[in-house]
Amino acid sequence: MSTPKNLNTAAARILHLLTTRCETPSHLHQILAQLLIQNLRSDTTVAHRFITACHSLNLLSSAAFPLYINNCTTPHTFVCNTLLKAFSHSSAPQKSPIIYSHMHRNSISVNNYSFPFVLKALADLKLMKEGTSVHAQVTKLGFMNDVYVGNSLLNLYAATGDMAFCGKLFDEMPLRDVVSWTVVISGFNEAGRFDDALIALERMRSEGVMPNQVTAVNALAACAGFGALDIGVWIHEHVKRSGWELDVILGTSLIDMYGKCGQIEEGLRVFEDMSEKNVFTWNAVIKGLALSKNGKEAVRWFFRMEEEGIQPDEVTLITVLCACVHSGLVHMGRRIFSLLADGKYGFSPSVKHYGCMVDLLARSKCLDEAVRLITDMPFQPTVSIWGALLAGSRAQANSELSENAAWKLVELEPRNPAYYVVLSNLYAEMGRWSDVEKVRKLMKERGLKKDMGSSAVKLENQECLLELDIRTKKQHLVHG
């Protein structure tokens, strides 16, 4: 590989331009022209700087890819790896497997730096078939002993939902590090297998591997999902012992865990200890208060959030409306929804916001208002909306409205036997036995079995609407 010490004058000039005068696409294309005139495409140092500049200007696909792949049959392995890395961290990760295939077709050597990048791209794209093909190449070329490559394979299988094979691969790895354990814990979380994630954490500890901050964030998510307060407290103590700063991601994860485990007071203490908060942090607090059915306090924090200059997002509004639902704060719910509908928060109400309001109105015996809201909303009502109306109308013995809502549920999910059972029970309560028989006949025609033990509709849990989407916690789990 060429180095700055032995670069010729033309290469040095190109490098200088790439470093100091490449701020716009126009600048880059002028430099590209000089690069081609001086025939410097094969210079690896120039290539690295040029690809880096393309990445920063979002010109990888239009400039770097054509230069080094379309118009160059055998670029150096280093150049290909630089491209693989850049594309795997770009908005066009689908180019990474194309580059890898180009290397394979043209007998360009791949090494332990190549595989993590292409595997990351395949994991992000959830391309299992292509990933298993790369896995076969890893095995054939003898790179399974490389922990970075192994972790990238773990991430691939976790990302594509094959936790059985991910676990098998993990057990067979000759070398494992904290990243390996973190990938497995994260994979179990994504699959909703929080108990398995916590088992992996305990096994990790028993083998003397201590969690890092990324592990802690993922383990806290598992504690929140499983309600494992004791393990969550241990993680919090480990954070303190390790002297880690309560940054936005870690602090928010702790608040989320305490809120879901019914200890939002501890979460509030964490909040006060954090030097920096963002909208996700505030959402975690409001959600925790909502889950504890402390609606008035949740609303107070919502307005405090605004006072402190934090712009609420869609999740914030869902969360505070759900807090109103669980605490019966119908007037406050109306007020907040009205502000949302009037555009105060910069976005229009989604179907989930409408769902919260229908639920609130139906529970508060405002059935006519709930029906008007459903009629006027700019969305097709969902199962949760009709279910909320059904629950409210049944609680108030409104047979006509209950019947209508139940039939809407049948229309939306004709293969769900629970809705037929509810409808049949409604008719039985009204003494409409011929209609009971019609519902049973309809079930039989549709090949549905009547479950006599099912007397209630399994609706979308409103707590699902309270799920906090801490997207920022998804840090790079694979080296590179």
Short mmCIF file of C-alpha atoms in Angstrom, two decimals:
data_model
loop_
_atom_site.label_atom_id
_atom_site.label_comp_id
_atom_site.label_asym_id
_atom_site.label_seq_id
_atom_site.Cartn_x
_atom_site.Cartn_y
_atom_site.Cartn_z
CA MET A 1 0.00 0.00 0.00
CA SER A 2 1.33 3.43 -0.83
CA THR A 3 1.99 5.84 2.01
CA PRO A 4 2.23 9.64 2.10
CA LYS A 5 6.06 9.41 2.21
CA ASN A 6 6.40 7.91 -1.24
CA LEU A 7 3.40 9.37 -3.00
CA ASN A 8 4.13 11.17 -6.22
CA THR A 9 3.35 14.85 -6.57
CA ALA A 10 0.03 14.30 -8.36
CA ALA A 11 -1.21 11.95 -5.65
CA ALA A 12 -0.12 14.36 -2.93
CA ARG A 13 -2.04 17.17 -4.65
CA ILE A 14 -5.19 15.02 -4.93
CA LEU A 15 -4.92 14.06 -1.26
CA HIS A 16 -4.54 17.71 -0.32
CA LEU A 17 -7.66 18.62 -2.28
CA LEU A 18 -9.66 15.77 -0.76
CA THR A 19 -8.61 16.84 2.72
CA THR A 20 -8.98 20.61 2.45
CA ARG A 21 -11.16 21.50 -0.56
CA CYS A 22 -13.85 18.88 -0.89
CA GLU A 23 -16.94 20.39 0.67
CA THR A 24 -19.52 20.04 -2.11
CA PRO A 25 -20.45 17.51 -4.82
CA SER A 26 -19.05 19.94 -7.39
CA HIS A 27 -15.67 19.95 -5.64
CA LEU A 28 -15.62 16.18 -5.50
CA HIS A 29 -16.40 15.77 -9.19
CA GLN A 30 -13.59 18.19 -10.08
CA ILE A 31 -11.20 16.12 -7.96
CA LEU A 32 -12.51 12.94 -9.58
CA ALA A 33 -11.65 14.34 -13.00
CA GLN A 34 -8.10 15.07 -11.83
CA LEU A 35 -7.84 11.62 -10.29
CA LEU A 36 -8.73 9.99 -13.61
CA ILE A 37 -6.43 12.25 -15.65
CA GLN A 38 -3.52 11.39 -13.36
CA ASN A 39 -4.44 7.68 -13.47
CA LEU A 40 -4.53 7.40 -9.67
CA ARG A 41 -7.44 4.98 -9.41
CA SER A 42 -5.13 2.17 -8.23
CA ASP A 43 -3.51 4.25 -5.49
CA THR A 44 -4.93 2.83 -2.25
CA THR A 45 -4.31 5.92 -0.12
CA VAL A 46 -6.05 8.15 -2.63
CA ALA A 47 -8.86 5.61 -2.93
CA HIS A 48 -9.39 5.56 0.83
CA ARG A 49 -9.59 9.35 1.04
CA PHE A 50 -11.82 9.58 -2.03
CA ILE A 51 -14.28 6.96 -0.73
CA THR A 52 -14.37 8.70 2.66
CA ALA A 53 -15.16 12.01 0.94
CA CYS A 54 -17.90 10.35 -1.12
CA HIS A 55 -19.41 8.93 2.07
CA SER A 56 -19.51 12.31 3.80
CA LEU A 57 -21.16 13.91 0.73
CA ASN A 58 -23.58 11.01 0.19
CA LEU A 59 -22.05 10.25 -3.20
CA LEU A 60 -20.96 6.66 -2.65
CA SER A 61 -23.39 5.20 -5.18
CA SER A 62 -22.92 7.86 -7.84
CA ALA A 63 -19.15 8.38 -7.63
CA ALA A 64 -17.20 5.77 -5.63
CA PHE A 65 -19.12 2.68 -6.75
CA PRO A 66 -18.83 3.37 -10.51
CA LEU A 67 -15.16 4.32 -10.18
CA TYR A 68 -13.97 1.25 -8.30
CA ILE A 69 -16.50 -1.45 -9.22
CA ASN A 70 -18.20 -0.70 -12.55
CA ASN A 71 -15.05 0.56 -14.26
CA CYS A 72 -12.36 -1.37 -12.44
CA THR A 73 -12.29 -5.16 -12.66
CA THR A 74 -9.74 -5.89 -9.96
CA PRO A 75 -9.46 -3.15 -7.33
CA HIS A 76 -7.16 -3.82 -4.39
CA THR A 77 -8.64 -5.73 -1.41
CA PHE A 78 -8.04 -2.67 0.77
CA VAL A 79 -10.11 -0.53 -1.61
CA CYS A 80 -12.92 -3.10 -1.65
CA ASN A 81 -12.91 -3.29 2.14
CA THR A 82 -13.08 0.50 2.34
CA LEU A 83 -16.10 0.42 0.04
CA LEU A 84 -17.70 -2.42 2.02
CA LYS A 85 -17.29 -0.47 5.24
CA ALA A 86 -18.62 2.78 3.79
CA PHE A 87 -21.69 1.20 2.20
CA SER A 88 -22.47 -0.94 5.25
CA HIS A 89 -22.76 2.28 7.27
CA SER A 90 -24.63 4.21 4.59
CA SER A 91 -28.20 4.54 3.36
CA ALA A 92 -27.40 2.05 0.58
CA PRO A 93 -26.20 -1.09 2.40
CA GLN A 94 -27.48 -3.21 -0.50
CA LYS A 95 -24.33 -2.25 -2.42
CA SER A 96 -22.12 -4.13 0.07
CA PRO A 97 -23.15 -7.64 -1.05
CA ILE A 98 -22.73 -6.52 -4.67
CA ILE A 99 -19.16 -5.47 -3.92
CA TYR A 100 -18.53 -8.75 -2.11
CA SER A 101 -19.85 -10.70 -5.12
CA HIS A 102 -17.61 -8.63 -7.39
CA MET A 103 -14.61 -9.62 -5.27
CA HIS A 104 -15.62 -13.27 -5.39
CA ARG A 105 -16.17 -13.29 -9.17
CA ASN A 106 -12.88 -11.58 -9.91
CA SER A 107 -10.77 -13.59 -7.44
CA ILE A 108 -10.03 -10.55 -5.28
CA SER A 109 -8.84 -11.76 -1.90
CA VAL A 110 -11.21 -11.36 1.02
CA ASN A 111 -9.91 -11.24 4.57
CA ASN A 112 -11.09 -10.94 8.15
CA TYR A 113 -11.83 -7.24 7.56
CA SER A 114 -14.11 -7.94 4.59
CA PHE A 115 -16.58 -10.25 6.31
CA PRO A 116 -17.81 -8.07 9.22
CA PHE A 117 -18.81 -5.29 6.82
CA VAL A 118 -20.72 -7.42 4.33
CA LEU A 119 -22.34 -9.40 7.16
CA LYS A 120 -23.46 -6.18 8.84
CA ALA A 121 -25.12 -5.07 5.61
CA LEU A 122 -26.81 -8.45 5.15
CA ALA A 123 -28.03 -8.34 8.76
CA ASP A 124 -29.48 -4.85 8.28
CA LEU A 125 -31.17 -6.03 5.06
CA LYS A 126 -32.25 -9.30 6.72
CA LEU A 127 -30.92 -11.34 3.79
CA MET A 128 -30.58 -14.76 5.38
CA LYS A 129 -29.95 -16.72 2.16
CA GLU A 130 -27.07 -14.49 1.09
CA GLY A 131 -25.81 -14.47 4.66
CA THR A 132 -25.58 -18.25 4.87
CA SER A 133 -23.61 -18.22 1.61
CA VAL A 134 -21.11 -15.79 3.14
CA HIS A 135 -21.04 -17.96 6.27
CA ALA A 136 -19.99 -20.91 4.10
CA GLN A 137 -17.13 -18.82 2.69
CA VAL A 138 -16.06 -17.83 6.20
CA THR A 139 -15.86 -21.50 7.16
CA LYS A 140 -14.10 -22.50 3.94
CA LEU A 141 -11.43 -19.82 4.31
CA GLY A 142 -10.83 -20.58 8.00
CA PHE A 143 -12.01 -17.33 9.58
CA MET A 144 -14.34 -18.87 12.18
CA ASN A 145 -11.67 -18.37 14.85
CA ASP A 146 -11.78 -14.61 14.34
CA VAL A 147 -14.01 -13.18 17.08
CA TYR A 148 -14.98 -10.14 14.99
CA VAL A 149 -16.16 -12.33 12.14
CA GLY A 150 -17.92 -14.66 14.60
CA ASN A 151 -19.74 -11.76 16.22
CA SER A 152 -20.84 -10.53 12.80
CA LEU A 153 -22.31 -13.96 12.04
CA LEU A 154 -24.11 -13.97 15.39
CA ASN A 155 -25.56 -10.57 14.54
CA LEU A 156 -26.72 -11.85 11.14
CA TYR A 157 -28.67 -14.78 12.58
CA ALA A 158 -30.05 -12.69 15.45
CA ALA A 159 -31.18 -9.95 13.04
CA THR A 160 -32.94 -12.47 10.79
CA GLY A 161 -34.71 -14.07 13.76
CA ASP A 162 -32.93 -17.44 13.77
CA MET A 163 -32.05 -17.49 17.45
CA ALA A 164 -31.79 -21.28 17.49
CA PHE A 165 -28.89 -21.23 15.05
CA CYS A 166 -27.50 -18.07 16.65
CA GLY A 167 -27.34 -19.91 19.99
CA LYS A 168 -25.75 -22.96 18.38
CA LEU A 169 -23.12 -20.82 16.66
CA PHE A 170 -22.46 -18.98 19.91
CA ASP A 171 -21.86 -22.23 21.80
CA GLU A 172 -19.45 -23.41 19.10
CA MET A 173 -17.40 -20.20 18.98
CA PRO A 174 -13.83 -20.87 20.16
CA LEU A 175 -13.47 -17.24 21.23
CA ARG A 176 -16.18 -15.03 22.70
CA ASP A 177 -16.08 -11.53 24.09
CA VAL A 178 -18.56 -9.13 25.65
CA VAL A 179 -19.86 -8.21 22.18
CA SER A 180 -20.73 -11.87 21.53
CA TRP A 181 -22.85 -12.01 24.67
CA THR A 182 -24.45 -8.65 23.90
CA VAL A 183 -25.50 -9.74 20.41
CA VAL A 184 -27.18 -12.85 21.83
CA ILE A 185 -28.99 -10.90 24.56
CA SER A 186 -30.13 -8.30 22.01
CA GLY A 187 -31.31 -11.03 19.65
CA PHE A 188 -33.44 -12.65 22.32
CA ASN A 189 -34.93 -9.24 23.13
CA GLU A 190 -35.85 -8.62 19.49
CA ALA A 191 -37.53 -12.03 19.42
CA GLY A 192 -39.53 -11.16 22.57
CA ARG A 193 -37.74 -13.92 24.49
CA PHE A 194 -36.87 -11.81 27.50
CA ASP A 195 -36.45 -14.81 29.80
CA ASP A 196 -33.82 -16.29 27.48
CA ALA A 197 -32.07 -12.92 27.31
CA LEU A 198 -31.84 -12.87 31.11
CA ILE A 199 -30.63 -16.48 31.20
CA ALA A 200 -27.87 -15.47 28.78
CA LEU A 201 -26.99 -12.54 31.06
CA GLU A 202 -26.74 -14.84 34.09
CA ARG A 203 -24.61 -17.29 32.13
CA MET A 204 -22.39 -14.42 31.02
CA ARG A 205 -21.86 -13.35 34.62
CA SER A 206 -21.17 -16.91 35.75
CA GLU A 207 -18.39 -17.15 33.15
CA GLY A 208 -16.77 -14.02 34.54
CA VAL A 209 -17.66 -11.67 31.67
CA MET A 210 -18.94 -8.34 32.94
CA PRO A 211 -21.45 -6.37 30.86
CA ASN A 212 -20.45 -3.16 29.15
CA GLN A 213 -22.80 -0.23 28.60
CA VAL A 214 -24.35 -1.68 25.45
CA THR A 215 -24.92 -4.99 27.24
CA ALA A 216 -26.51 -3.13 30.14
CA VAL A 217 -28.94 -1.30 27.85
CA ASN A 218 -30.05 -4.56 26.24
CA ALA A 219 -30.24 -6.39 29.56
CA LEU A 220 -32.37 -3.59 31.02
CA ALA A 221 -34.77 -3.97 28.09
CA ALA A 222 -35.05 -7.67 28.95
CA CYS A 223 -35.69 -6.84 32.61
CA ALA A 224 -38.39 -4.38 31.56
CA GLY A 225 -40.03 -6.93 29.27
CA PHE A 226 -39.93 -9.73 31.85
CA GLY A 227 -40.58 -7.64 34.96
CA ALA A 228 -37.26 -8.76 36.48
CA LEU A 229 -36.80 -5.91 38.94
CA ASP A 230 -34.12 -7.70 40.98
CA ILE A 231 -31.83 -8.15 37.98
CA GLY A 232 -32.55 -4.59 36.87
CA VAL A 233 -31.48 -3.30 40.28
CA TRP A 234 -28.27 -5.38 40.03
CA ILE A 235 -27.52 -3.79 36.65
CA HIS A 236 -28.13 -0.34 38.13
CA GLU A 237 -25.70 -1.14 40.95
CA HIS A 238 -23.18 -2.39 38.39
CA VAL A 239 -23.53 0.91 36.52
CA LYS A 240 -22.74 2.79 39.73
CA ARG A 241 -19.79 0.54 40.63
CA SER A 242 -18.35 0.91 37.15
CA GLY A 243 -18.54 4.69 37.36
CA TRP A 244 -20.40 4.96 34.08
CA GLU A 245 -22.00 8.26 33.23
CA LEU A 246 -25.79 8.13 33.03
CA ASP A 247 -25.95 9.22 29.41
CA VAL A 248 -29.24 9.55 27.55
CA ILE A 249 -29.34 5.94 26.37
CA LEU A 250 -28.37 4.24 29.63
CA GLY A 251 -30.37 6.57 31.86
CA THR A 252 -33.49 6.27 29.71
CA SER A 253 -33.17 2.48 29.74
CA LEU A 254 -33.04 2.49 33.54
CA ILE A 255 -36.13 4.71 33.76
CA ASP A 256 -37.94 2.46 31.29
CA MET A 257 -37.05 -0.63 33.34
CA TYR A 258 -38.18 0.89 36.64
CA GLY A 259 -41.40 2.16 35.07
CA LYS A 260 -42.33 -1.23 33.62
CA CYS A 261 -41.40 -2.98 36.86
CA GLY A 262 -43.74 -0.76 38.89
CA GLN A 263 -41.02 1.33 40.55
CA ILE A 264 -41.31 4.62 38.71
CA GLU A 265 -40.19 6.48 41.86
CA GLU A 266 -36.73 4.97 41.36
CA GLY A 267 -36.94 5.97 37.72
CA LEU A 268 -37.60 9.58 38.73
CA ARG A 269 -34.44 9.51 40.86
CA VAL A 270 -32.48 8.33 37.84
CA PHE A 271 -34.04 11.16 35.81
CA GLU A 272 -32.82 13.76 38.28
CA ASP A 273 -29.30 12.26 38.23
CA MET A 274 -29.03 12.55 34.44
CA SER A 275 -27.14 15.56 33.10
CA GLU A 276 -28.73 15.28 29.66
CA LYS A 277 -32.24 14.18 28.67
CA ASN A 278 -34.07 13.93 25.38
CA VAL A 279 -37.64 13.23 24.27
CA PHE A 280 -37.14 9.48 24.82
CA THR A 281 -36.21 10.14 28.45
CA TRP A 282 -39.31 12.22 29.09
CA ASN A 283 -41.44 9.62 27.32
CA ALA A 284 -40.07 6.93 29.63
CA VAL A 285 -41.07 8.95 32.70
CA ILE A 286 -44.56 9.76 31.42
CA LYS A 287 -45.07 6.15 30.35
CA GLY A 288 -43.95 4.84 33.75
CA LEU A 289 -46.41 7.15 35.49
CA ALA A 290 -49.16 6.07 33.09
CA LEU A 291 -48.48 2.39 33.80
CA SER A 292 -48.68 3.11 37.53
CA LYS A 293 -52.10 4.68 36.85
CA ASN A 294 -50.86 8.03 38.15
CA GLY A 295 -52.45 9.97 35.32
CA LYS A 296 -52.44 13.39 36.96
CA GLU A 297 -48.70 13.17 37.60
CA ALA A 298 -48.11 11.95 34.04
CA VAL A 299 -50.00 14.97 32.69
CA ARG A 300 -48.01 17.26 35.00
CA TRP A 301 -44.75 15.86 33.61
CA PHE A 302 -46.09 16.28 30.08
CA PHE A 303 -46.62 20.00 30.59
CA ARG A 304 -43.33 20.30 32.48
CA MET A 305 -41.64 18.74 29.46
CA GLU A 306 -43.06 21.49 27.24
CA GLU A 307 -42.03 24.17 29.73
CA GLU A 308 -38.45 22.92 29.58
CA GLY A 309 -38.40 23.25 25.80
CA ILE A 310 -38.58 19.56 24.85
CA GLN A 311 -40.77 19.05 21.76
CA PRO A 312 -43.21 16.15 22.29
CA ASP A 313 -43.31 13.49 19.58
CA GLU A 314 -46.00 11.03 18.49
CA VAL A 315 -45.08 8.58 21.27
CA THR A 316 -45.33 11.33 23.90
CA LEU A 317 -48.90 12.11 22.89
CA ILE A 318 -49.89 8.43 22.82
CA THR A 319 -48.37 8.01 26.26
CA VAL A 320 -50.06 10.98 27.90
CA LEU A 321 -53.43 10.12 26.31
CA CYS A 322 -53.08 6.57 27.64
CA ALA A 323 -52.35 8.05 31.05
CA CYS A 324 -55.65 9.92 30.79
CA VAL A 325 -57.38 6.65 29.80
CA HIS A 326 -56.06 4.68 32.76
CA SER A 327 -56.91 7.45 35.23
CA GLY A 328 -60.25 8.52 33.74
CA LEU A 329 -59.09 12.06 32.96
CA VAL A 330 -61.61 12.66 30.21
CA HIS A 331 -61.55 16.47 30.26
CA MET A 332 -57.75 16.61 30.18
CA GLY A 333 -57.69 14.00 27.43
CA ARG A 334 -60.07 16.09 25.33
CA ARG A 335 -57.92 19.17 25.87
CA ILE A 336 -54.66 17.47 24.87
CA PHE A 337 -56.23 15.76 21.84
CA SER A 338 -57.73 19.07 20.73
CA LEU A 339 -54.30 20.74 20.92
CA LEU A 340 -52.86 17.86 18.89
CA ALA A 341 -55.60 18.09 16.26
CA ASP A 342 -55.11 21.86 16.01
CA GLY A 343 -51.46 21.32 15.05
CA LYS A 344 -49.76 22.56 18.20
CA TYR A 345 -47.23 19.71 18.20
CA GLY A 346 -46.36 19.81 14.52
CA PHE A 347 -48.03 16.56 13.44
CA SER A 348 -51.56 15.27 12.97
CA PRO A 349 -53.17 12.62 15.18
CA SER A 350 -52.44 9.07 14.04
CA VAL A 351 -54.85 6.16 14.28
CA LYS A 352 -53.28 5.26 17.64
CA HIS A 353 -54.02 8.73 19.03
CA TYR A 354 -57.63 8.34 17.89
CA GLY A 355 -57.66 4.88 19.46
CA CYS A 356 -56.64 6.31 22.82
CA MET A 357 -59.38 8.93 22.64
CA VAL A 358 -62.06 6.41 21.68
CA ASP A 359 -60.95 4.24 24.59
CA LEU A 360 -61.06 7.20 26.97
CA LEU A 361 -64.51 8.33 25.83
CA ALA A 362 -65.95 4.80 25.84
CA ARG A 363 -64.69 4.13 29.36
CA SER A 364 -66.04 7.49 30.49
CA LYS A 365 -69.60 6.72 29.28
CA CYS A 366 -69.32 9.20 26.41
CA LEU A 367 -70.42 6.69 23.79
CA ASP A 368 -72.07 9.14 21.40
CA GLU A 369 -68.92 11.26 21.35
CA ALA A 370 -66.80 8.15 20.77
CA VAL A 371 -68.97 7.14 17.80
CA ARG A 372 -68.72 10.64 16.31
CA LEU A 373 -64.95 10.53 16.65
CA ILE A 374 -64.81 7.16 14.86
CA THR A 375 -67.09 8.44 12.11
CA ASP A 376 -65.10 11.63 11.57
CA MET A 377 -61.57 10.22 11.83
CA PRO A 378 -59.54 10.19 8.58
CA PHE A 379 -58.56 6.53 9.06
CA GLN A 380 -60.24 3.18 8.85
CA PRO A 381 -60.96 2.14 12.46
CA THR A 382 -58.70 -0.64 13.76
CA VAL A 383 -59.46 -3.68 15.88
CA SER A 384 -58.37 -1.82 19.01
CA ILE A 385 -60.77 1.07 18.25
CA TRP A 386 -63.81 -1.15 17.70
CA GLY A 387 -62.75 -3.24 20.68
CA ALA A 388 -62.61 -0.18 22.92
CA LEU A 389 -66.07 0.86 21.74
CA LEU A 390 -67.38 -2.66 22.30
CA ALA A 391 -66.00 -2.79 25.84
CA GLY A 392 -67.49 0.60 26.68
CA SER A 393 -70.88 -0.12 25.15
CA ARG A 394 -71.14 -3.50 26.90
CA ALA A 395 -70.26 -1.90 30.23
CA GLN A 396 -73.18 0.49 29.69
CA ALA A 397 -75.53 -2.23 28.40
CA ASN A 398 -75.88 -0.56 25.01
CA SER A 399 -76.88 -3.63 23.01
CA GLU A 400 -77.23 -1.94 19.63
CA LEU A 401 -73.80 -0.35 19.74
CA SER A 402 -72.23 -3.53 21.14
CA GLU A 403 -73.68 -5.56 18.27
CA ASN A 404 -72.42 -3.11 15.66
CA ALA A 405 -68.90 -3.02 17.14
CA ALA A 406 -68.76 -6.82 17.40
CA TRP A 407 -69.71 -7.22 13.73
CA LYS A 408 -67.03 -4.70 12.76
CA LEU A 409 -64.49 -6.87 14.58
CA VAL A 410 -65.69 -9.93 12.68
CA GLU A 411 -65.33 -8.03 9.40
CA LEU A 412 -61.79 -6.96 10.26
CA GLU A 413 -60.62 -10.38 11.48
CA PRO A 414 -62.97 -13.02 10.08
CA ARG A 415 -60.63 -15.83 11.15
CA ASN A 416 -60.62 -14.88 14.83
CA PRO A 417 -63.13 -17.13 16.66
CA ALA A 418 -63.12 -14.94 19.79
CA TYR A 419 -65.15 -12.25 18.04
CA TYR A 420 -67.85 -14.73 17.04
CA VAL A 421 -68.04 -15.95 20.63
CA VAL A 422 -68.55 -12.39 21.86
CA LEU A 423 -71.23 -11.81 19.25
CA SER A 424 -72.95 -15.06 20.16
CA ASN A 425 -72.87 -14.15 23.85
CA LEU A 426 -74.37 -10.75 23.07
CA TYR A 427 -77.29 -12.33 21.25
CA ALA A 428 -77.74 -14.85 24.06
CA GLU A 429 -77.90 -12.04 26.62
CA MET A 430 -80.61 -10.37 24.51
CA GLY A 431 -82.51 -13.64 24.09
CA ARG A 432 -82.04 -13.57 20.31
CA TRP A 433 -81.51 -17.31 19.97
CA SER A 434 -82.03 -17.43 16.22
CA ASP A 435 -79.14 -15.00 15.83
CA VAL A 436 -77.03 -17.12 18.17
CA GLU A 437 -77.62 -20.03 15.82
CA LYS A 438 -76.76 -17.88 12.78
CA VAL A 439 -73.41 -16.94 14.32
CA ARG A 440 -72.64 -20.58 15.13
CA LYS A 441 -73.56 -21.57 11.58
CA LEU A 442 -71.30 -18.85 10.19
CA MET A 443 -68.42 -20.13 12.30
CA LYS A 444 -68.99 -23.64 11.03
CA GLU A 445 -69.07 -22.47 7.41
CA ARG A 446 -65.77 -20.68 7.92
CA GLY A 447 -64.16 -23.68 9.56
CA LEU A 448 -63.78 -22.03 12.95
CA LYS A 449 -63.95 -23.94 16.20
CA LYS A 450 -65.97 -22.46 19.00
CA ASP A 451 -63.98 -22.12 22.18
CA MET A 452 -66.57 -22.11 24.95
CA GLY A 453 -63.96 -20.84 27.38
CA SER A 454 -63.50 -17.67 25.36
CA SER A 455 -66.05 -15.13 26.48
CA ALA A 456 -64.05 -11.96 26.00
CA VAL A 457 -62.36 -10.32 23.10
CA LYS A 458 -58.59 -10.27 23.26
CA LEU A 459 -57.95 -6.69 22.24
CA GLU A 460 -54.78 -4.81 21.55
CA ASN A 461 -53.44 -4.08 25.00
CA GLN A 462 -53.28 -0.36 25.54
CA GLU A 463 -49.95 -0.91 27.24
CA CYS A 464 -48.67 -1.90 23.81
CA LEU A 465 -49.31 1.69 22.83
CA LEU A 466 -47.10 2.70 25.72
CA GLU A 467 -44.13 0.78 24.38
CA LEU A 468 -41.23 3.18 24.27
CA ASP A 469 -39.24 3.06 21.08
CA ILE A 470 -35.71 3.75 22.26
CA ARG A 471 -34.28 3.58 18.77
CA THR A 472 -31.13 5.36 19.86
CA LYS A 473 -30.13 2.43 22.06
CA LYS A 474 -29.34 0.35 18.97
CA GLN A 475 -25.64 0.94 18.91
CA HIS A 476 -23.14 -0.93 16.78
CA LEU A 477 -22.82 -4.38 18.33
CA VAL A 478 -20.39 -5.65 15.74
CA HIS A 479 -16.86 -4.31 15.44
CA GLY A 480 -16.21 -2.20 12.36
#
